[in-house]
Coordinates of C-alpha atoms and ligand atoms in Angstrom, one line a residue:
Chain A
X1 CA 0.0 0.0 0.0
X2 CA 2.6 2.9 1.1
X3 CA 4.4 2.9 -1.8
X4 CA 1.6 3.6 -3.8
X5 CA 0.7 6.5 -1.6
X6 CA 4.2 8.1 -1.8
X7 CA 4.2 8.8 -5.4
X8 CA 1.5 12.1 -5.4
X9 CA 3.8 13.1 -2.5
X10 CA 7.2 12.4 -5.3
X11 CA 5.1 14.0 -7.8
X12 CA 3.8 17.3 -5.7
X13 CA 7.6 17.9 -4.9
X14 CA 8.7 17.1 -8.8
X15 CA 6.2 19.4 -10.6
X16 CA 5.8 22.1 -7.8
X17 CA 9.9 22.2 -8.0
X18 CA 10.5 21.2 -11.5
X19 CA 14.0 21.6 -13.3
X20 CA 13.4 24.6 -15.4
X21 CA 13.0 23.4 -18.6
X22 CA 16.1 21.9 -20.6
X23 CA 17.1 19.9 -17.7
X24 CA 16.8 16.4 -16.5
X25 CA 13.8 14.9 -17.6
X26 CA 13.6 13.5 -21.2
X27 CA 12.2 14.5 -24.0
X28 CA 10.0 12.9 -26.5
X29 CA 11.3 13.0 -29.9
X30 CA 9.3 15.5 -32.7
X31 CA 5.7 14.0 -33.5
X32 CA 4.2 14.4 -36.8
X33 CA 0.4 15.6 -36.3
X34 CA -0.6 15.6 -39.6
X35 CA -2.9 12.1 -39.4
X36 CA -4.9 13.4 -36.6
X37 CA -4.9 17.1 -38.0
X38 CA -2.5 18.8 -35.3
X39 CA -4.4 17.2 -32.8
X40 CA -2.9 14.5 -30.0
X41 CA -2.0 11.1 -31.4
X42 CA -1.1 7.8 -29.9
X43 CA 2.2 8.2 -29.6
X44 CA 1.8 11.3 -27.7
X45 CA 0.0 9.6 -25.0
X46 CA 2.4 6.5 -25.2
X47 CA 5.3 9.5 -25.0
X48 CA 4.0 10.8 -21.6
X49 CA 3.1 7.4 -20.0
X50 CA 6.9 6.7 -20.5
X51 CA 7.4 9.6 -18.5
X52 CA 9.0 11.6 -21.1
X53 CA 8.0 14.9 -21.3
X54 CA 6.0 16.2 -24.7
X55 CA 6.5 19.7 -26.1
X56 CA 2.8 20.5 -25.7
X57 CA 2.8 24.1 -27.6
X58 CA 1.1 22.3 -30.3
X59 CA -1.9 22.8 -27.8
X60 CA -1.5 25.7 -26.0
X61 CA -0.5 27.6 -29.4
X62 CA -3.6 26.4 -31.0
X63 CA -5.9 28.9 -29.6
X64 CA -7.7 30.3 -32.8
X65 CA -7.9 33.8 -34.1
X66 CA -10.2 35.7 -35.0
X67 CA -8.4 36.5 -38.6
X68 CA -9.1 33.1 -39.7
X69 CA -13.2 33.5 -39.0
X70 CA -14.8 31.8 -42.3
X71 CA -16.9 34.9 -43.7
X72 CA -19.8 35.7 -42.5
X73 CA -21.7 34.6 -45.6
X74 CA -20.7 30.5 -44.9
X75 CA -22.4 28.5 -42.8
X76 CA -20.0 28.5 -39.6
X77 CA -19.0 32.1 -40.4
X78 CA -20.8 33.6 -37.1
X79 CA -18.6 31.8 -34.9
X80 CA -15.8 33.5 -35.2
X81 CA -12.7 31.9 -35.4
X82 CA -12.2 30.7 -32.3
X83 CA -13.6 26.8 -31.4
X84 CA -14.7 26.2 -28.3
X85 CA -12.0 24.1 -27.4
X86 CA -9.9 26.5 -28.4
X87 CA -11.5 29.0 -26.2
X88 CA -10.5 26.3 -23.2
X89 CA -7.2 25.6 -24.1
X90 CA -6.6 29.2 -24.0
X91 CA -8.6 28.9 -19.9
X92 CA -6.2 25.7 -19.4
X93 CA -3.0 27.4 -20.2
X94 CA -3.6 30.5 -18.8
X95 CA -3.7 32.0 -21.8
X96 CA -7.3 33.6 -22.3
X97 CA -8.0 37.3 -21.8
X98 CA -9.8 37.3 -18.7
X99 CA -11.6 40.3 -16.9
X100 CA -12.9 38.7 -13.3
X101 CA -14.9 40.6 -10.7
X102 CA -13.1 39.5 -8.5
X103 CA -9.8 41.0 -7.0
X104 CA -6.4 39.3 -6.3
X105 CA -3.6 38.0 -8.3
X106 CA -5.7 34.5 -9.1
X107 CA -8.6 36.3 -9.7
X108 CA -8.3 35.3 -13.4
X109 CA -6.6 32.5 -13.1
X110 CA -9.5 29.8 -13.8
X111 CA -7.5 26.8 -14.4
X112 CA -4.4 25.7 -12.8
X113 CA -3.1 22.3 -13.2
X114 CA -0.7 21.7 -10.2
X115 CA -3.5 22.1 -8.2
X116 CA -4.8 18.7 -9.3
X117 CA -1.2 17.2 -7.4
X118 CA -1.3 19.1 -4.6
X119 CA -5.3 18.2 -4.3
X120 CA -3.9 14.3 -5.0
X121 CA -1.4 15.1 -2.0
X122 CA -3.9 16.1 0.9
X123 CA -6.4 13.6 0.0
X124 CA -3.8 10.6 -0.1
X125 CA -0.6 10.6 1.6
X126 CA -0.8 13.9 3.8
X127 CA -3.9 12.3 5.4
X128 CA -2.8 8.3 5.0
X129 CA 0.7 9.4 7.0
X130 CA -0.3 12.4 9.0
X131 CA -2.7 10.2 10.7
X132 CA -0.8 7.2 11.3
X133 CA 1.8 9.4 12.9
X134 CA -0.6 10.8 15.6
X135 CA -1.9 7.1 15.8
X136 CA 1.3 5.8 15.9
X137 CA 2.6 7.8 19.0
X138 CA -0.6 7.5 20.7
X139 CA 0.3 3.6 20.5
X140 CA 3.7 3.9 21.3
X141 CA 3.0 6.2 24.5
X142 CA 1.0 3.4 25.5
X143 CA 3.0 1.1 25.1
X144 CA 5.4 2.8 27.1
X145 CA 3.1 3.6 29.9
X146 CA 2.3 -0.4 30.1
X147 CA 6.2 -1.3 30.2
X148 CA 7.2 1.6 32.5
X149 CA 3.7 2.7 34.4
X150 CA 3.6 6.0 35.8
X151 CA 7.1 7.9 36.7
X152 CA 6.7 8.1 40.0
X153 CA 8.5 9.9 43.0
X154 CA 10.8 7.2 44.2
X155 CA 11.6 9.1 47.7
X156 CA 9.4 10.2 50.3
X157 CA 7.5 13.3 49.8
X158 CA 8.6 16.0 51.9
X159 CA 5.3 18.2 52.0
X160 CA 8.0 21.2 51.9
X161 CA 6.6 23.0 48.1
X162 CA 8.9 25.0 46.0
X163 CA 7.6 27.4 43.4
X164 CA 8.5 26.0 40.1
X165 CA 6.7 28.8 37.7
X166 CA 5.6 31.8 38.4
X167 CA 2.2 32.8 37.4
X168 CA 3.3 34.7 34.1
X169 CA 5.4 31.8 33.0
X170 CA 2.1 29.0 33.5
X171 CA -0.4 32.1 31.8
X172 CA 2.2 32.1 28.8
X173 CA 2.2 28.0 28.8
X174 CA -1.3 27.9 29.0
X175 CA -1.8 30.5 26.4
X176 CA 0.3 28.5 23.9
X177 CA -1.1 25.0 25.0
X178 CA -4.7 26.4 24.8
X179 CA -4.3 27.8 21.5
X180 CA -1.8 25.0 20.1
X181 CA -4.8 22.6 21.2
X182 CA -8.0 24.0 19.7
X183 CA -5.2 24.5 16.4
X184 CA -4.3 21.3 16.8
X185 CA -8.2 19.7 16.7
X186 CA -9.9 22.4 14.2
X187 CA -6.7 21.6 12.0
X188 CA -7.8 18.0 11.7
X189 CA -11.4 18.7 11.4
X190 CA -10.8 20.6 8.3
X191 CA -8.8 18.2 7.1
X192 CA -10.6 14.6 7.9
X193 CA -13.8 15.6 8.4
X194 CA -15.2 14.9 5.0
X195 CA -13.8 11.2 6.0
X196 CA -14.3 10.7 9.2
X197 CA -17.1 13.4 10.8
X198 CA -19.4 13.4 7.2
X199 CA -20.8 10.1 7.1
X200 CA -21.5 10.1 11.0
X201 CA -23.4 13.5 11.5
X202 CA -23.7 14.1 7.5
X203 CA -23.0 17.3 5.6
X204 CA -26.0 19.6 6.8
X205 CA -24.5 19.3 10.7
X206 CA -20.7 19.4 9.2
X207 CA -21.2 22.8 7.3
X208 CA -21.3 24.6 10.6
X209 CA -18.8 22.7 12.7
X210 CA -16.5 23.6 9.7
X211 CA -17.3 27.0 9.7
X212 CA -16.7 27.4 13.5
X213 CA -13.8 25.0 13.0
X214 CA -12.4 27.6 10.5
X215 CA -13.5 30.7 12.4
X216 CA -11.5 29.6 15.5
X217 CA -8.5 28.1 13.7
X218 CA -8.0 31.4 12.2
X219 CA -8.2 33.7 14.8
X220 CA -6.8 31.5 17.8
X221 CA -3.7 31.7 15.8
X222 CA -3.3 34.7 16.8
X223 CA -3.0 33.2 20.6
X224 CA -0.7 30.7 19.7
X225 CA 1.9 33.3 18.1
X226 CA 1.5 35.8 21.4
X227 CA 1.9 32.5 23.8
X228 CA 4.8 31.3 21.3
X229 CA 6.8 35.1 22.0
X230 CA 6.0 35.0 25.6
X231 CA 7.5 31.4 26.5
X232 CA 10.3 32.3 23.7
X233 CA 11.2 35.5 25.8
X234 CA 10.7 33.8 29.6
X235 CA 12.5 30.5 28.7
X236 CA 14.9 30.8 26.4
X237 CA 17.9 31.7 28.7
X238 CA 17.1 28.1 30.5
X239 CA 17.7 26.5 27.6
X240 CA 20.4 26.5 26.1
X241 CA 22.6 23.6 26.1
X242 CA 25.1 23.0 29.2
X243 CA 27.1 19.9 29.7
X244 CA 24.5 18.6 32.0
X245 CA 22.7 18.0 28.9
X246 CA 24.7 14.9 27.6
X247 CA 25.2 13.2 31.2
X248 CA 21.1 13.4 31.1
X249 CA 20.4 12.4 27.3
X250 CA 23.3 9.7 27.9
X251 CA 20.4 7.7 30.6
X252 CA 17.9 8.3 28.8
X253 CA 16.7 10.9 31.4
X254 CA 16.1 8.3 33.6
X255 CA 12.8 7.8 31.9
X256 CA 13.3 4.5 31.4
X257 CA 14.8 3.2 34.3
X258 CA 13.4 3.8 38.4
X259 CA 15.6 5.2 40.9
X260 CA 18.0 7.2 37.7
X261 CA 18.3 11.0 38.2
X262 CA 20.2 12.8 36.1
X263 CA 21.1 16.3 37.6
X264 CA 19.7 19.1 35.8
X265 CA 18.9 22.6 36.2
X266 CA 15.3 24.4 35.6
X267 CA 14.8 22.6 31.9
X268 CA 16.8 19.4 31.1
X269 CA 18.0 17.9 28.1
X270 CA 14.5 16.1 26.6
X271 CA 12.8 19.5 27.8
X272 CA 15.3 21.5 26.3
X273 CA 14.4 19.3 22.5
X274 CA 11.2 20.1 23.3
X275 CA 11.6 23.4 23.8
X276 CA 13.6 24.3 21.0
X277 CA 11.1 21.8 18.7
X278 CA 8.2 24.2 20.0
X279 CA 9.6 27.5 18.7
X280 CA 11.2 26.4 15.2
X281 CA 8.1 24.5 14.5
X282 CA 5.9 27.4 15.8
X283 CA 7.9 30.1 14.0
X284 CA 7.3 27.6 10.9
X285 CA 3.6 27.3 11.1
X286 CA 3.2 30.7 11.9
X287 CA 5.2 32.0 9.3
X288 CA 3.3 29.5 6.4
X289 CA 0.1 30.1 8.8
X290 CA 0.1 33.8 8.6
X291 CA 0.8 33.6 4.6
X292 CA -2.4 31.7 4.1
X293 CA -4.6 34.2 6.4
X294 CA -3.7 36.6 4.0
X295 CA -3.9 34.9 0.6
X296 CA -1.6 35.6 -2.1
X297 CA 0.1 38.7 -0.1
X298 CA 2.9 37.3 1.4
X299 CA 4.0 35.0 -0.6
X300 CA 7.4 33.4 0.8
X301 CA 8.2 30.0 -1.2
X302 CA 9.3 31.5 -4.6
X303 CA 12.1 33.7 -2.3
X304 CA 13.1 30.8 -0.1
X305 CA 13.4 29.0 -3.2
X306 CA 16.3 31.1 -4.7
X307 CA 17.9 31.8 -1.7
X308 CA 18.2 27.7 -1.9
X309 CA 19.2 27.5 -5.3
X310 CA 21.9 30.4 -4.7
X311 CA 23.4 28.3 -1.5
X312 CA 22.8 25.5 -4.2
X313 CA 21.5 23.1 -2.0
X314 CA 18.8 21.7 -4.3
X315 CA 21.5 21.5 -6.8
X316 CA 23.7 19.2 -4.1
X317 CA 20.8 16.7 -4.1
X318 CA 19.6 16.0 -7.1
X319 CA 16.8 18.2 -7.6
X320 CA 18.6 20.7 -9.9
X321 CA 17.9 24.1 -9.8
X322 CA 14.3 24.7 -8.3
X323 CA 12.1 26.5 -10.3
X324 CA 11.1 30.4 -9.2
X325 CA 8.2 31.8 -10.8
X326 CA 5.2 29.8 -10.1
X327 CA 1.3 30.7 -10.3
X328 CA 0.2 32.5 -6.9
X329 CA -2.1 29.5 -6.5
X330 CA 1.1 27.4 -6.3
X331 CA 2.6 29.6 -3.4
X332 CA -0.6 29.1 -1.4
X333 CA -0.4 25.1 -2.6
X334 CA 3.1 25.5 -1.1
X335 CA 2.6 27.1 1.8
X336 CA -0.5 24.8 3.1
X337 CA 1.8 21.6 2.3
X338 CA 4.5 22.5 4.4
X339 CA 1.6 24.1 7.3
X340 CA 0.2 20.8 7.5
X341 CA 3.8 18.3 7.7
X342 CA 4.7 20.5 10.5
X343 CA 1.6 20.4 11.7
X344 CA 1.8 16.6 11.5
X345 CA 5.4 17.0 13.3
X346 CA 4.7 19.3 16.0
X347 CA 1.0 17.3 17.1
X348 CA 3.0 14.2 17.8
X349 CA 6.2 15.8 19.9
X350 CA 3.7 17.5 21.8
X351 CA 1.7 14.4 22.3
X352 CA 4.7 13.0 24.2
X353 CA 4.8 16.0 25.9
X354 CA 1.3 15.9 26.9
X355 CA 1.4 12.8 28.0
X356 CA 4.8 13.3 30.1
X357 CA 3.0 16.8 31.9
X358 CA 0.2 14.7 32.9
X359 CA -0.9 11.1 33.4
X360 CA 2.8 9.7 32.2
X361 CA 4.6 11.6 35.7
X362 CA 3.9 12.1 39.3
X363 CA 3.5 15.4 40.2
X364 CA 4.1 16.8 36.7
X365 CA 1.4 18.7 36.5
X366 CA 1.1 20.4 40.1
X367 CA 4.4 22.6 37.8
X368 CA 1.8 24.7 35.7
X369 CA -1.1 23.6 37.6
X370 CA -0.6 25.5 40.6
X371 CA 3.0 26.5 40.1
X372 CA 4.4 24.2 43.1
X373 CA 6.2 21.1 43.4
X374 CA 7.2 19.0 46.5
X375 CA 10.3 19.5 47.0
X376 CA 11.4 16.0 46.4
X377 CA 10.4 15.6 43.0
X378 CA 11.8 18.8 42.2
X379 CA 15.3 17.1 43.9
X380 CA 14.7 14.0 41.9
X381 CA 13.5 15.5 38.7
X382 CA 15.8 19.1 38.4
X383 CA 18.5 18.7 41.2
X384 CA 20.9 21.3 40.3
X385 CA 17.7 24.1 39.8
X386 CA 16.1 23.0 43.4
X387 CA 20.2 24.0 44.7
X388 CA 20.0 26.9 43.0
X389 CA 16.4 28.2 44.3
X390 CA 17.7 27.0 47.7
X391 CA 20.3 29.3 47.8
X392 CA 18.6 32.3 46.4
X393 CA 16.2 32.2 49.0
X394 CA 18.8 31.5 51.9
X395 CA 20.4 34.7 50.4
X396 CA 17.3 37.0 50.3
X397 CA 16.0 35.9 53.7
X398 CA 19.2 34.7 55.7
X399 CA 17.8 34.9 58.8
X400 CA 15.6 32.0 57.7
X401 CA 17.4 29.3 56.5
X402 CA 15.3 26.6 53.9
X403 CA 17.0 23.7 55.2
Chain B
X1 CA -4.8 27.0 38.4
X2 CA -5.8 30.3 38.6
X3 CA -2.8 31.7 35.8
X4 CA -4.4 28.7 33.2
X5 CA -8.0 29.4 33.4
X6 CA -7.2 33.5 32.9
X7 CA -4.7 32.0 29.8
X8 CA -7.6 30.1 28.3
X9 CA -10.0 33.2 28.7
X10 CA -7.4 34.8 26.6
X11 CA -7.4 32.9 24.4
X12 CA -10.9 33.8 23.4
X13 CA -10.6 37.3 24.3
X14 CA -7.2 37.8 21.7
X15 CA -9.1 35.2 18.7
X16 CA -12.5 38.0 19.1
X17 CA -10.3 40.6 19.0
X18 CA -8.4 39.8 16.2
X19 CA -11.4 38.8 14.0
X20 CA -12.9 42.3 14.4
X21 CA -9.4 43.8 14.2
X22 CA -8.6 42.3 10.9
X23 CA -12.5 43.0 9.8
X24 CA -12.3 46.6 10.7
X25 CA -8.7 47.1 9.2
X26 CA -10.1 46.4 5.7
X27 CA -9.0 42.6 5.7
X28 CA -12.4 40.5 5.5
X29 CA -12.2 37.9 2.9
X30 CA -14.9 40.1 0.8
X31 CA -13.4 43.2 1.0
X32 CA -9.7 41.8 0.2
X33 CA -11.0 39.4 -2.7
X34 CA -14.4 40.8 -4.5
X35 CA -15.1 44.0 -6.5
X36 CA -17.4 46.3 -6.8
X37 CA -19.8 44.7 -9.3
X38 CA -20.1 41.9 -6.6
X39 CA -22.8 42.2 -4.2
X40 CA -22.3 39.8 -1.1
X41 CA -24.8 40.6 0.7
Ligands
LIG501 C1 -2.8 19.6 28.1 C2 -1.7 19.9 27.5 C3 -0.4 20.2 28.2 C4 0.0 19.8 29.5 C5 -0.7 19.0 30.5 C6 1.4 20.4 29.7 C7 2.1 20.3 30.8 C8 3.3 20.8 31.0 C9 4.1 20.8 32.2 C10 3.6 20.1 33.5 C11 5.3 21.5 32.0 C12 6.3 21.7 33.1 C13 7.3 20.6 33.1 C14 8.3 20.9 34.3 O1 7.8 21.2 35.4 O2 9.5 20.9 34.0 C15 5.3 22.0 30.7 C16 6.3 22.7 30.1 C17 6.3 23.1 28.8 N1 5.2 23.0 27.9 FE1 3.5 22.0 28.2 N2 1.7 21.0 28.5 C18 0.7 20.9 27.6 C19 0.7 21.4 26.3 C20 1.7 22.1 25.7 C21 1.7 22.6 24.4 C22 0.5 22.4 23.4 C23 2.9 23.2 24.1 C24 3.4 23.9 22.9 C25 2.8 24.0 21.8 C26 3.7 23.1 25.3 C27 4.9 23.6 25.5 C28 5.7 23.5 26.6 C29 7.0 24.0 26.8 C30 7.9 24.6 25.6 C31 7.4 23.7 28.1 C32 8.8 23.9 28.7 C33 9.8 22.8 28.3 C34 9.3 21.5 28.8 O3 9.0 21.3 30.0 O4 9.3 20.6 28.0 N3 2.9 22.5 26.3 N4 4.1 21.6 30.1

């Protein structure tokens, strides 16, 4: 089955980033038309099955003219010169004089034909793997929670709390986990409800929980990017690597084993990951996020695509030299492809994460619930930050020692 | 829990404000993508 599903994926990347033309892919040798009267012939067809790619001007040149209009006097004189199939070759390749109501850039674009890939792409793999993903760490977490249970505290509690976050640093958390979540589940409704919400409730209930889905995904992004600054600004300065880091990552944190305790300070090492995970996949999303709020006006792909081809990194792989000037449509096409892997990406490391802040870890939780922790979990859990606390409150209150 | 419920409630508060921020700046899908000869409602 997979295989199958990859190719739209192979395809969506090959046409949206074609070789300009001239390179790579081959071409099929000079047809003569004359039997079918210009028209496409069998070995056309046989041409592009092979894969090789067919100078098609022989249909997007023949568009009629007006000049060659029979006269008026002959029977198809009133039409005018111009077939209808003519007429839609000229819609087809973007090629017809078209006046549209409508505003934009796509406007009068009415047919566009890497849509049909892209289309191919969210239906079929994006879905197929995007969803086995989420399923797929759902599985493994509990799998993990059957083998390992519940991290618990191994020593005695102490009753003795410590503050762990302050309330600005849980509001910020809780601003970027509220909005990621609602993201996160109006996200998928757009994109699996036609499967998997339609044929249960039908299409007369769906319209409106699409609508709403839609309303709130749009706006709450805006909550998601605030919560995203805030815990950037608060957080960052814990988190940069120290060599704690590798004596944690080097035990696996200790998640897989009882009595192990790594020392670390306020964040450690699989915090840190996640940390820095949260803001280059939230500066990602909101980047292609914010593009497709405002349709066709900030267009980023085409740029990052020269930038790319003028480190010539596409050239370094294989992919030759990516191509530049694409339809508008193809920038939004773009933009919502690389939205949703992300998305993909970022639901399942923060399903972990979830599931680690909650159910998966004694006294987890009580850190952005109320902000305190027992004292020994914080020892167990962030040793060297517990010390540090410790001694900063020793210093500002000496009179009254902590321990 | 106090900080998380107030986050939550901000959530809602920013995505209202935002939708009649963008709607008042000019940037409702109508007004951004249809002309004058179309009449939306
Ligand atoms: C119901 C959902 C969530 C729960 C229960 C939860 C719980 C927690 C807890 C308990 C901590 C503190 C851990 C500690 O004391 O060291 C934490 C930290 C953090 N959370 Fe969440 N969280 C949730 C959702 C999210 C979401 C959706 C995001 C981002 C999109 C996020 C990003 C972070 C980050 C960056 C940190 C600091 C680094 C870390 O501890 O990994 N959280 N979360």
């Amino acid at each position: 089955m997979p295989l199958r599903h990859l190719i739209p994926l192979i395809a969506l990347l090959v046409i949206l980033t074609a070789p300009l033309p001239g390179q790579a892919q081959q071409t099929a040798p000079a047809n003569d038309r004359s039997a079918t009267g210009g028209a496409t012939t069998l070995e056309d067809i046989l041409a592009r099955q092979k894969g090789l790619s067919v100078d098609d001007s022989y249909r997007s040149e023949a568009l009629g003219s007006p000049d060659l209009a029979a006269p008026n006097s002959d029977a198809l004189g009133t039409l005018g010169g111009i077939s209808q199939s003519e007429d839609w070759r000229a819609l087809r390749y973007n090629k017809a004089d078209v006046t549209a109501s409508a505003k934009g850039p796509a406007a009068d674009v009415l047919i566009q034909d890497e849509g049909m890939v892209w289309l191919a792409f969210r239906k079929g793999p994006l879905r197929t793997y995007g969803g086995w993903l989420l399923l797929g760490t759902m599985g493994l977490l509990a799998l993990f929670y059957l083998i390992r249970g519940k991290i618990r505290i191994d020593g005695a509690l102490t009753g003795r709390k410590v503050l762990r976050f302050p309330p600005i640093e849980r509001f910020s958390h809780w601003l970027l986990a509220g909005s990621f979540i609602l993201l996160g589940v109006t996200g998928l409704v757009q994109l699996f409800g036609r499967f998997f919400i339609i044929p249960f409730i039908g299409r007369e209930a769906f319209s409106p929980v699409a609508i709403a889905g839609k309303w709130v995904h749009n706006n709450v992004a805006w909550a998601f990017m605030v919560g995203l600054v805030l815990v950037t600004v608060l957080w960052i300065a814990h988190n940069i690597p120290n060599r704690h880091d590798l004596k944690w990552l080097a035990v696996g944190g200790g998640l897989f084993s009882k009595g192990v305790h790594p020392p670390a300070k306020k964040f450690n090492a699989g915090q840190k990951l996640i940390f820095w995970a949260v803001i280059v996949l939230g500066l990602s999303i909101s980047a292609t996020g914010v593009s497709l709020l405002f349709p066709f006006e900030l267009p980023m792909f085409a740029s990052t695509f020269e930038t790319l081809n003028t480190l010539g990194l596409p050239q370094a792989l294989g992919f030759g030299e990516l191509t530049v000037n694409f339809a508008p449509h193809v920038e939004m096409q773009l933009a919502l492809t690389w939205h949703s892997i992300v998305a993909f990406l970022f639901m399942a490391i923060i399903l972990a994460h979830i599931y680690l802040g909650s159910v998966g870890m004694q006294g987890a939780f009580d850190a952005m619930g109320s902000g305190e922790v027992d004292e020994q979990w914080a020892k167990e859990h962030h040793g060297l930050w517990l010390e540090e606390v410790k001694q900063l409150s020793a210093g500002k209150s000496p009179s009254k020692p902590t321990e | 829990m106090k900080s998380m419920y107030i986050a939550f409630l901000a959530v809602a508060v920013i995505a209202v404000l935002a939708n009649f921020g963008l709607d008042y700046a000019g940037f409702s899908a109508s007004e951004r993508t249809s002309g004058p000869s179309v009449r939306l409602d």
